[in-house]
Amino acid sequence: MIVVLLGAPGSGKGTQSKRLAGKYGFQHLATGDLFRAEMAEGTPLGLKAQGYVNAGRLVPDGVVTEMVAARLKPGARFLLDGFPRNIDQARALGRLLAASGSAVDLVCSLVLPKAEAVRRMTSRRVCASCGEVYNVLSRPPKAEGVCDRCGGKVVQRADDAEATAVKRLSVFEDLTAPLAVYYKAEGVFHEIDAARSPDEVEAALSAVLSSARGGRRPC
Ligand code: AMP
């Protein structure tokens, strides 16, 4: 089963993906996390991606699609977080899945007003060691700047600074939001109000997932 979680940066895709992956046994494939890990290690892929990521722009489609193709395994349950990000990536994903006899089964779109997305992004902090996510307004670490889970340093992602956060939102509106129309036409699209608490959003997502068990085959 292949589930795609769509949503503006800051809408809670990462948080919800981790919760749902644990609950339903999905492999969580988060392209943003993969790029950040490659960048931290200074790999050739990380070096290729970092200029785009730090500027809040999309990494070229070919680079992203190749990275995803190397990780998707036929027949496995995947939760895709941050991919696809535009129509060409959605088409590439469709071709990749069709090659192994599958298709996107469900697309859940987390909907959040723009001002709230900016507020959430600029107040987000992450542990530089384990990736645990905090929020200085709603969920600060117990000791300032120190991860509750591993003691690592809690920092702001470079691309969560306000100017880059605003740029990422405009990229989302121009390139990613049109995916709603694309997936509505495929009959697999669901909208979820993400302006609620993480538990409420998780419950809404779980209801959609529970009603859509099984797998769709390509036409
Ligand atoms: P995220 O953590 O999903 O907000 O992604 C952080 C950054 O990684 C984005 O702003 C892009 O620069 C890059 N990125 C992540 N996923 C993709 C994708 N599917 N296509 C292109 N760039 C991506």
PDB file of C-alpha atoms and ligand atoms in Angstrom:
ATOM      1  CA  MET A   1       0.000   0.000   0.000  1.00  0.00           C
ATOM      2  CA  ILE A   2       1.336   3.413  -0.960  1.00  0.00           C
ATOM      3  CA  VAL A   3       0.173   6.495   0.942  1.00  0.00           C
ATOM      4  CA  VAL A   4       1.248  10.046   0.090  1.00  0.00           C
ATOM      5  CA  LEU A   5       1.059  12.766   2.720  1.00  0.00           C
ATOM      6  CA  LEU A   6       0.801  16.203   1.144  1.00  0.00           C
ATOM      7  CA  GLY A   7       0.851  19.548   2.906  1.00  0.00           C
ATOM      8  CA  ALA A   8       2.575  22.884   3.186  1.00  0.00           C
ATOM      9  CA  PRO A   9       5.867  23.003   5.065  1.00  0.00           C
ATOM     10  CA  GLY A  10       4.898  23.327   8.716  1.00  0.00           C
ATOM     11  CA  SER A  11       1.596  21.468   8.310  1.00  0.00           C
ATOM     12  CA  GLY A  12       2.814  18.537  10.424  1.00  0.00           C
ATOM     13  CA  LYS A  13       3.612  15.974   7.718  1.00  0.00           C
ATOM     14  CA  GLY A  14       6.754  14.770   9.467  1.00  0.00           C
ATOM     15  CA  THR A  15       5.123  14.433  12.893  1.00  0.00           C
ATOM     16  CA  GLN A  16       2.077  12.645  11.523  1.00  0.00           C
ATOM     17  CA  SER A  17       4.113  10.383   9.237  1.00  0.00           C
ATOM     18  CA  LYS A  18       6.178   9.143  12.172  1.00  0.00           C
ATOM     19  CA  ARG A  19       3.031   8.443  14.209  1.00  0.00           C
ATOM     20  CA  LEU A  20       1.242   6.656  11.365  1.00  0.00           C
ATOM     21  CA  ALA A  21       4.296   4.673  10.283  1.00  0.00           C
ATOM     22  CA  GLY A  22       4.576   3.232  13.783  1.00  0.00           C
ATOM     23  CA  LYS A  23       0.864   2.555  14.100  1.00  0.00           C
ATOM     24  CA  TYR A  24       0.249   0.969  10.690  1.00  0.00           C
ATOM     25  CA  GLY A  25       3.663  -0.523   9.899  1.00  0.00           C
ATOM     26  CA  PHE A  26       4.574   1.755   7.004  1.00  0.00           C
ATOM     27  CA  GLN A  27       8.104   2.485   5.928  1.00  0.00           C
ATOM     28  CA  HIS A  28       8.434   6.260   6.247  1.00  0.00           C
ATOM     29  CA  LEU A  29      10.176   7.806   3.256  1.00  0.00           C
ATOM     30  CA  ALA A  30      10.777  11.527   3.881  1.00  0.00           C
ATOM     31  CA  THR A  31      12.747  13.167   1.094  1.00  0.00           C
ATOM     32  CA  GLY A  32      13.549  16.284   3.174  1.00  0.00           C
ATOM     33  CA  ASP A  33      14.997  14.088   5.980  1.00  0.00           C
ATOM     34  CA  LEU A  34      17.037  12.130   3.424  1.00  0.00           C
ATOM     35  CA  PHE A  35      18.491  15.327   1.959  1.00  0.00           C
ATOM     36  CA  ARG A  36      19.338  16.694   5.418  1.00  0.00           C
ATOM     37  CA  ALA A  37      21.114  13.424   6.323  1.00  0.00           C
ATOM     38  CA  GLU A  38      23.091  13.460   3.052  1.00  0.00           C
ATOM     39  CA  MET A  39      23.993  17.118   3.627  1.00  0.00           C
ATOM     40  CA  ALA A  40      25.140  16.434   7.200  1.00  0.00           C
ATOM     41  CA  GLU A  41      27.406  13.664   5.921  1.00  0.00           C
ATOM     42  CA  GLY A  42      28.692  15.796   3.053  1.00  0.00           C
ATOM     43  CA  THR A  43      27.975  13.113   0.430  1.00  0.00           C
ATOM     44  CA  PRO A  44      27.932  13.983  -3.305  1.00  0.00           C
ATOM     45  CA  LEU A  45      24.109  13.900  -3.200  1.00  0.00           C
ATOM     46  CA  GLY A  46      24.095  16.162  -0.135  1.00  0.00           C
ATOM     47  CA  LEU A  47      26.439  18.620  -1.846  1.00  0.00           C
ATOM     48  CA  LYS A  48      24.208  18.607  -4.924  1.00  0.00           C
ATOM     49  CA  ALA A  49      21.087  19.273  -2.825  1.00  0.00           C
ATOM     50  CA  GLN A  50      22.298  21.787  -0.269  1.00  0.00           C
ATOM     51  CA  GLY A  51      22.114  24.971  -2.353  1.00  0.00           C
ATOM     52  CA  TYR A  52      18.485  24.224  -3.200  1.00  0.00           C
ATOM     53  CA  VAL A  53      17.462  23.108   0.297  1.00  0.00           C
ATOM     54  CA  ASN A  54      19.053  26.087   2.031  1.00  0.00           C
ATOM     55  CA  ALA A  55      17.401  28.503  -0.411  1.00  0.00           C
ATOM     56  CA  GLY A  56      13.977  26.879   0.054  1.00  0.00           C
ATOM     57  CA  ARG A  57      13.850  25.733  -3.580  1.00  0.00           C
ATOM     58  CA  LEU A  58      13.068  22.289  -4.935  1.00  0.00           C
ATOM     59  CA  VAL A  59      15.956  19.953  -5.680  1.00  0.00           C
ATOM     60  CA  PRO A  60      15.810  18.993  -9.403  1.00  0.00           C
ATOM     61  CA  ASP A  61      13.230  16.303 -10.169  1.00  0.00           C
ATOM     62  CA  GLY A  62      15.733  13.800 -11.585  1.00  0.00           C
ATOM     63  CA  VAL A  63      17.840  13.853  -8.413  1.00  0.00           C
ATOM     64  CA  VAL A  64      14.826  13.358  -6.123  1.00  0.00           C
ATOM     65  CA  THR A  65      13.183  10.697  -8.248  1.00  0.00           C
ATOM     66  CA  GLU A  66      16.399   8.669  -8.452  1.00  0.00           C
ATOM     67  CA  MET A  67      16.775   8.850  -4.669  1.00  0.00           C
ATOM     68  CA  VAL A  68      13.184   7.661  -4.150  1.00  0.00           C
ATOM     69  CA  ALA A  69      13.445   4.924  -6.800  1.00  0.00           C
ATOM     70  CA  ALA A  70      16.472   3.486  -4.998  1.00  0.00           C
ATOM     71  CA  ARG A  71      14.414   3.080  -1.814  1.00  0.00           C
ATOM     72  CA  LEU A  72      10.923   2.020  -2.926  1.00  0.00           C
ATOM     73  CA  LYS A  73      10.586  -1.736  -2.680  1.00  0.00           C
ATOM     74  CA  PRO A  74       7.893  -3.548  -4.648  1.00  0.00           C
ATOM     75  CA  GLY A  75       5.035  -4.796  -2.490  1.00  0.00           C
ATOM     76  CA  ALA A  76       6.084  -2.920   0.673  1.00  0.00           C
ATOM     77  CA  ARG A  77       3.893  -0.462   2.592  1.00  0.00           C
ATOM     78  CA  PHE A  78       5.256   3.054   2.167  1.00  0.00           C
ATOM     79  CA  LEU A  79       4.268   6.396   3.579  1.00  0.00           C
ATOM     80  CA  LEU A  80       5.705   9.109   1.339  1.00  0.00           C
ATOM     81  CA  ASP A  81       6.355  12.418   3.100  1.00  0.00           C
ATOM     82  CA  GLY A  82       7.508  15.333   0.928  1.00  0.00           C
ATOM     83  CA  PHE A  83       7.385  13.430  -2.366  1.00  0.00           C
ATOM     84  CA  PRO A  84       5.940  14.054  -4.908  1.00  0.00           C
ATOM     85  CA  ARG A  85       6.267  17.846  -4.778  1.00  0.00           C
ATOM     86  CA  ASN A  86       5.077  18.706  -8.298  1.00  0.00           C
ATOM     87  CA  ILE A  87       3.178  17.169 -11.208  1.00  0.00           C
ATOM     88  CA  ASP A  88       6.271  15.798 -12.952  1.00  0.00           C
ATOM     89  CA  GLN A  89       7.329  14.003  -9.762  1.00  0.00           C
ATOM     90  CA  ALA A  90       3.792  12.608  -9.391  1.00  0.00           C
ATOM     91  CA  ARG A  91       3.946  11.251 -12.928  1.00  0.00           C
ATOM     92  CA  ALA A  92       7.405   9.772 -12.286  1.00  0.00           C
ATOM     93  CA  LEU A  93       6.104   8.116  -9.105  1.00  0.00           C
ATOM     94  CA  GLY A  94       3.149   6.684 -11.023  1.00  0.00           C
ATOM     95  CA  ARG A  95       5.536   5.170 -13.594  1.00  0.00           C
ATOM     96  CA  LEU A  96       7.831   3.745 -10.905  1.00  0.00           C
ATOM     97  CA  LEU A  97       4.925   2.085  -9.108  1.00  0.00           C
ATOM     98  CA  ALA A  98       3.278   0.834 -12.294  1.00  0.00           C
ATOM     99  CA  ALA A  99       6.521  -0.970 -13.146  1.00  0.00           C
ATOM    100  CA  SER A 100       5.979  -3.149 -10.056  1.00  0.00           C
ATOM    101  CA  GLY A 101       2.214  -3.478 -10.569  1.00  0.00           C
ATOM    102  CA  SER A 102       1.120  -0.957  -7.934  1.00  0.00           C
ATOM    103  CA  ALA A 103      -0.151   2.613  -7.689  1.00  0.00           C
ATOM    104  CA  VAL A 104      -0.701   5.368  -5.163  1.00  0.00           C
ATOM    105  CA  ASP A 105      -3.565   4.124  -2.970  1.00  0.00           C
ATOM    106  CA  LEU A 106      -4.259   7.178  -0.871  1.00  0.00           C
ATOM    107  CA  VAL A 107      -3.284  10.838  -0.780  1.00  0.00           C
ATOM    108  CA  CYS A 108      -3.950  12.769   2.419  1.00  0.00           C
ATOM    109  CA  SER A 109      -3.508  16.505   2.212  1.00  0.00           C
ATOM    110  CA  LEU A 110      -2.923  18.415   5.459  1.00  0.00           C
ATOM    111  CA  VAL A 111      -4.561  21.827   5.032  1.00  0.00           C
ATOM    112  CA  LEU A 112      -3.314  24.786   7.054  1.00  0.00           C
ATOM    113  CA  PRO A 113      -3.719  28.591   6.656  1.00  0.00           C
ATOM    114  CA  LYS A 114      -0.540  30.261   5.399  1.00  0.00           C
ATOM    115  CA  ALA A 115       0.025  32.471   8.472  1.00  0.00           C
ATOM    116  CA  GLU A 116      -0.193  29.440  10.771  1.00  0.00           C
ATOM    117  CA  ALA A 117       2.255  27.497   8.585  1.00  0.00           C
ATOM    118  CA  VAL A 118       4.793  30.353   8.843  1.00  0.00           C
ATOM    119  CA  ARG A 119       4.257  30.580  12.609  1.00  0.00           C
ATOM    120  CA  ARG A 120       4.811  26.831  13.028  1.00  0.00           C
ATOM    121  CA  MET A 121       7.908  26.758  10.838  1.00  0.00           C
ATOM    122  CA  THR A 122       9.631  29.719  12.459  1.00  0.00           C
ATOM    123  CA  SER A 123       8.962  28.352  15.965  1.00  0.00           C
ATOM    124  CA  ARG A 124      10.082  24.802  15.073  1.00  0.00           C
ATOM    125  CA  ARG A 125      13.379  23.503  16.448  1.00  0.00           C
ATOM    126  CA  VAL A 126      15.025  20.127  15.827  1.00  0.00           C
ATOM    127  CA  CYS A 127      17.670  18.052  17.553  1.00  0.00           C
ATOM    128  CA  ALA A 128      20.806  18.128  15.423  1.00  0.00           C
ATOM    129  CA  SER A 129      21.670  14.594  16.630  1.00  0.00           C
ATOM    130  CA  CYS A 130      18.468  12.509  16.640  1.00  0.00           C
ATOM    131  CA  GLY A 131      16.048  14.693  14.652  1.00  0.00           C
ATOM    132  CA  GLU A 132      13.448  14.980  17.451  1.00  0.00           C
ATOM    133  CA  VAL A 133      11.151  17.916  16.643  1.00  0.00           C
ATOM    134  CA  TYR A 134      10.287  20.668  19.149  1.00  0.00           C
ATOM    135  CA  ASN A 135       8.380  23.937  19.030  1.00  0.00           C
ATOM    136  CA  VAL A 136       9.443  26.906  21.133  1.00  0.00           C
ATOM    137  CA  LEU A 137       5.785  27.926  21.632  1.00  0.00           C
ATOM    138  CA  SER A 138       3.957  24.643  22.103  1.00  0.00           C
ATOM    139  CA  ARG A 139       6.591  21.987  22.919  1.00  0.00           C
ATOM    140  CA  PRO A 140       9.943  23.378  24.024  1.00  0.00           C
ATOM    141  CA  PRO A 141      12.663  21.005  25.264  1.00  0.00           C
ATOM    142  CA  LYS A 142      12.791  20.794  29.092  1.00  0.00           C
ATOM    143  CA  ALA A 143      16.227  22.460  29.178  1.00  0.00           C
ATOM    144  CA  GLU A 144      16.654  25.216  26.622  1.00  0.00           C
ATOM    145  CA  GLY A 145      18.649  24.073  23.575  1.00  0.00           C
ATOM    146  CA  VAL A 146      19.065  20.478  24.843  1.00  0.00           C
ATOM    147  CA  CYS A 147      17.227  17.463  23.425  1.00  0.00           C
ATOM    148  CA  ASP A 148      15.046  15.648  26.009  1.00  0.00           C
ATOM    149  CA  ARG A 149      15.591  12.363  24.196  1.00  0.00           C
ATOM    150  CA  CYS A 150      19.336  12.212  23.519  1.00  0.00           C
ATOM    151  CA  GLY A 151      20.923  15.323  25.069  1.00  0.00           C
ATOM    152  CA  GLY A 152      21.895  16.612  21.601  1.00  0.00           C
ATOM    153  CA  LYS A 153      21.841  20.262  20.586  1.00  0.00           C
ATOM    154  CA  VAL A 154      18.408  21.646  19.642  1.00  0.00           C
ATOM    155  CA  VAL A 155      18.681  24.098  16.738  1.00  0.00           C
ATOM    156  CA  GLN A 156      16.585  25.890  14.124  1.00  0.00           C
ATOM    157  CA  ARG A 157      16.725  24.395  10.631  1.00  0.00           C
ATOM    158  CA  ALA A 158      18.411  26.927   8.308  1.00  0.00           C
ATOM    159  CA  ASP A 159      15.407  26.770   5.979  1.00  0.00           C
ATOM    160  CA  ASP A 160      12.953  27.507   8.823  1.00  0.00           C
ATOM    161  CA  ALA A 161      14.260  31.093   9.161  1.00  0.00           C
ATOM    162  CA  GLU A 162      11.402  33.425   8.196  1.00  0.00           C
ATOM    163  CA  ALA A 163      12.500  34.535   4.708  1.00  0.00           C
ATOM    164  CA  THR A 164      13.206  30.959   3.581  1.00  0.00           C
ATOM    165  CA  ALA A 165      10.038  29.655   5.233  1.00  0.00           C
ATOM    166  CA  VAL A 166       7.990  32.183   3.229  1.00  0.00           C
ATOM    167  CA  LYS A 167       9.829  31.179   0.042  1.00  0.00           C
ATOM    168  CA  ARG A 168       9.100  27.477   0.704  1.00  0.00           C
ATOM    169  CA  LEU A 169       5.426  28.279   1.154  1.00  0.00           C
ATOM    170  CA  SER A 170       5.258  30.083  -2.171  1.00  0.00           C
ATOM    171  CA  VAL A 171       7.003  27.103  -3.836  1.00  0.00           C
ATOM    172  CA  PHE A 172       4.381  24.877  -2.212  1.00  0.00           C
ATOM    173  CA  GLU A 173       1.493  27.014  -3.471  1.00  0.00           C
ATOM    174  CA  ASP A 174       2.872  27.242  -7.021  1.00  0.00           C
ATOM    175  CA  LEU A 175       4.107  23.677  -7.534  1.00  0.00           C
ATOM    176  CA  THR A 176       2.759  21.276  -4.903  1.00  0.00           C
ATOM    177  CA  ALA A 177      -0.796  22.514  -4.282  1.00  0.00           C
ATOM    178  CA  PRO A 178      -1.792  21.668  -7.911  1.00  0.00           C
ATOM    179  CA  LEU A 179      -1.259  17.999  -6.994  1.00  0.00           C
ATOM    180  CA  ALA A 180      -4.679  18.137  -5.318  1.00  0.00           C
ATOM    181  CA  VAL A 181      -6.322  18.362  -8.732  1.00  0.00           C
ATOM    182  CA  TYR A 182      -4.056  15.620 -10.106  1.00  0.00           C
ATOM    183  CA  TYR A 183      -4.890  13.149  -7.330  1.00  0.00           C
ATOM    184  CA  LYS A 184      -8.582  14.138  -7.146  1.00  0.00           C
ATOM    185  CA  ALA A 185      -8.807  13.008 -10.767  1.00  0.00           C
ATOM    186  CA  GLU A 186      -7.358   9.647  -9.660  1.00  0.00           C
ATOM    187  CA  GLY A 187     -10.041   9.316  -6.956  1.00  0.00           C
ATOM    188  CA  VAL A 188      -7.587   8.834  -4.076  1.00  0.00           C
ATOM    189  CA  PHE A 189      -7.528  12.337  -2.545  1.00  0.00           C
ATOM    190  CA  HIS A 190      -8.571  13.278   1.018  1.00  0.00           C
ATOM    191  CA  GLU A 191      -8.280  16.642   2.780  1.00  0.00           C
ATOM    192  CA  ILE A 192      -7.541  16.886   6.495  1.00  0.00           C
ATOM    193  CA  ASP A 193      -7.814  20.074   8.580  1.00  0.00           C
ATOM    194  CA  ALA A 194      -4.310  20.399  10.052  1.00  0.00           C
ATOM    195  CA  ALA A 195      -5.058  23.452  12.208  1.00  0.00           C
ATOM    196  CA  ARG A 196      -5.998  21.129  15.090  1.00  0.00           C
ATOM    197  CA  SER A 197      -3.925  19.417  17.762  1.00  0.00           C
ATOM    198  CA  PRO A 198      -1.522  16.652  16.634  1.00  0.00           C
ATOM    199  CA  ASP A 199      -3.762  14.037  18.329  1.00  0.00           C
ATOM    200  CA  GLU A 200      -6.863  15.282  16.502  1.00  0.00           C
ATOM    201  CA  VAL A 201      -5.063  15.324  13.153  1.00  0.00           C
ATOM    202  CA  GLU A 202      -3.749  11.809  13.813  1.00  0.00           C
ATOM    203  CA  ALA A 203      -7.285  10.599  14.581  1.00  0.00           C
ATOM    204  CA  ALA A 204      -8.602  12.106  11.335  1.00  0.00           C
ATOM    205  CA  LEU A 205      -5.779  10.522   9.317  1.00  0.00           C
ATOM    206  CA  SER A 206      -6.285   7.180  11.041  1.00  0.00           C
ATOM    207  CA  ALA A 207      -9.979   7.233  10.124  1.00  0.00           C
ATOM    208  CA  VAL A 208      -9.098   7.724   6.444  1.00  0.00           C
ATOM    209  CA  LEU A 209      -6.408   5.030   6.535  1.00  0.00           C
ATOM    210  CA  SER A 210      -8.627   2.518   8.306  1.00  0.00           C
ATOM    211  CA  SER A 211     -11.370   2.965   5.736  1.00  0.00           C
ATOM    212  CA  ALA A 212      -8.955   2.403   2.875  1.00  0.00           C
ATOM    213  CA  ARG A 213      -7.063  -0.771   3.728  1.00  0.00           C
ATOM    214  CA  GLY A 214      -5.795  -2.865   0.866  1.00  0.00           C
ATOM    215  CA  GLY A 215      -4.194  -1.768  -2.349  1.00  0.00           C
ATOM    216  CA  ARG A 216      -5.203  -0.255  -5.636  1.00  0.00           C
ATOM    217  CA  ARG A 217      -3.852  -1.706  -8.846  1.00  0.00           C
ATOM    218  CA  PRO A 218      -2.901   0.506 -11.794  1.00  0.00           C
ATOM    219  CA  CYS A 219      -5.525   0.831 -14.543  1.00  0.00           C
TER     220      CYS A 219
HETATM  221  P1  AMP B   1      10.928  19.167   3.860  1.00  0.00           P
HETATM  222  O1  AMP B   1      11.683  18.642   5.018  1.00  0.00           O
HETATM  223  O2  AMP B   1       9.983  18.167   3.252  1.00  0.00           O
HETATM  224  O3  AMP B   1      10.249  20.482   4.143  1.00  0.00           O
HETATM  225  O4  AMP B   1      11.996  19.433   2.696  1.00  0.00           O
HETATM  226  C1  AMP B   1      13.077  20.322   2.903  1.00  0.00           C
HETATM  227  C2  AMP B   1      13.682  20.692   1.556  1.00  0.00           C
HETATM  228  O5  AMP B   1      14.186  19.512   0.895  1.00  0.00           O
HETATM  229  C3  AMP B   1      12.724  21.317   0.549  1.00  0.00           C
HETATM  230  O6  AMP B   1      12.518  22.700   0.767  1.00  0.00           O
HETATM  231  C4  AMP B   1      13.466  21.021  -0.762  1.00  0.00           C
HETATM  232  O7  AMP B   1      14.574  21.895  -0.927  1.00  0.00           O
HETATM  233  C5  AMP B   1      14.010  19.626  -0.512  1.00  0.00           C
HETATM  234  N1  AMP B   1      13.039  18.610  -0.935  1.00  0.00           N
HETATM  235  C6  AMP B   1      12.391  17.698  -0.150  1.00  0.00           C
HETATM  236  N2  AMP B   1      11.599  16.911  -0.878  1.00  0.00           N
HETATM  237  C7  AMP B   1      11.720  17.327  -2.159  1.00  0.00           C
HETATM  238  C8  AMP B   1      11.130  16.924  -3.387  1.00  0.00           C
HETATM  239  N3  AMP B   1      10.225  15.933  -3.448  1.00  0.00           N
HETATM  240  N4  AMP B   1      11.496  17.576  -4.525  1.00  0.00           N
HETATM  241  C9  AMP B   1      12.410  18.551  -4.480  1.00  0.00           C
HETATM  242  N5  AMP B   1      12.986  19.001  -3.365  1.00  0.00           N
HETATM  243  C10 AMP B   1      12.656  18.404  -2.204  1.00  0.00           C
END
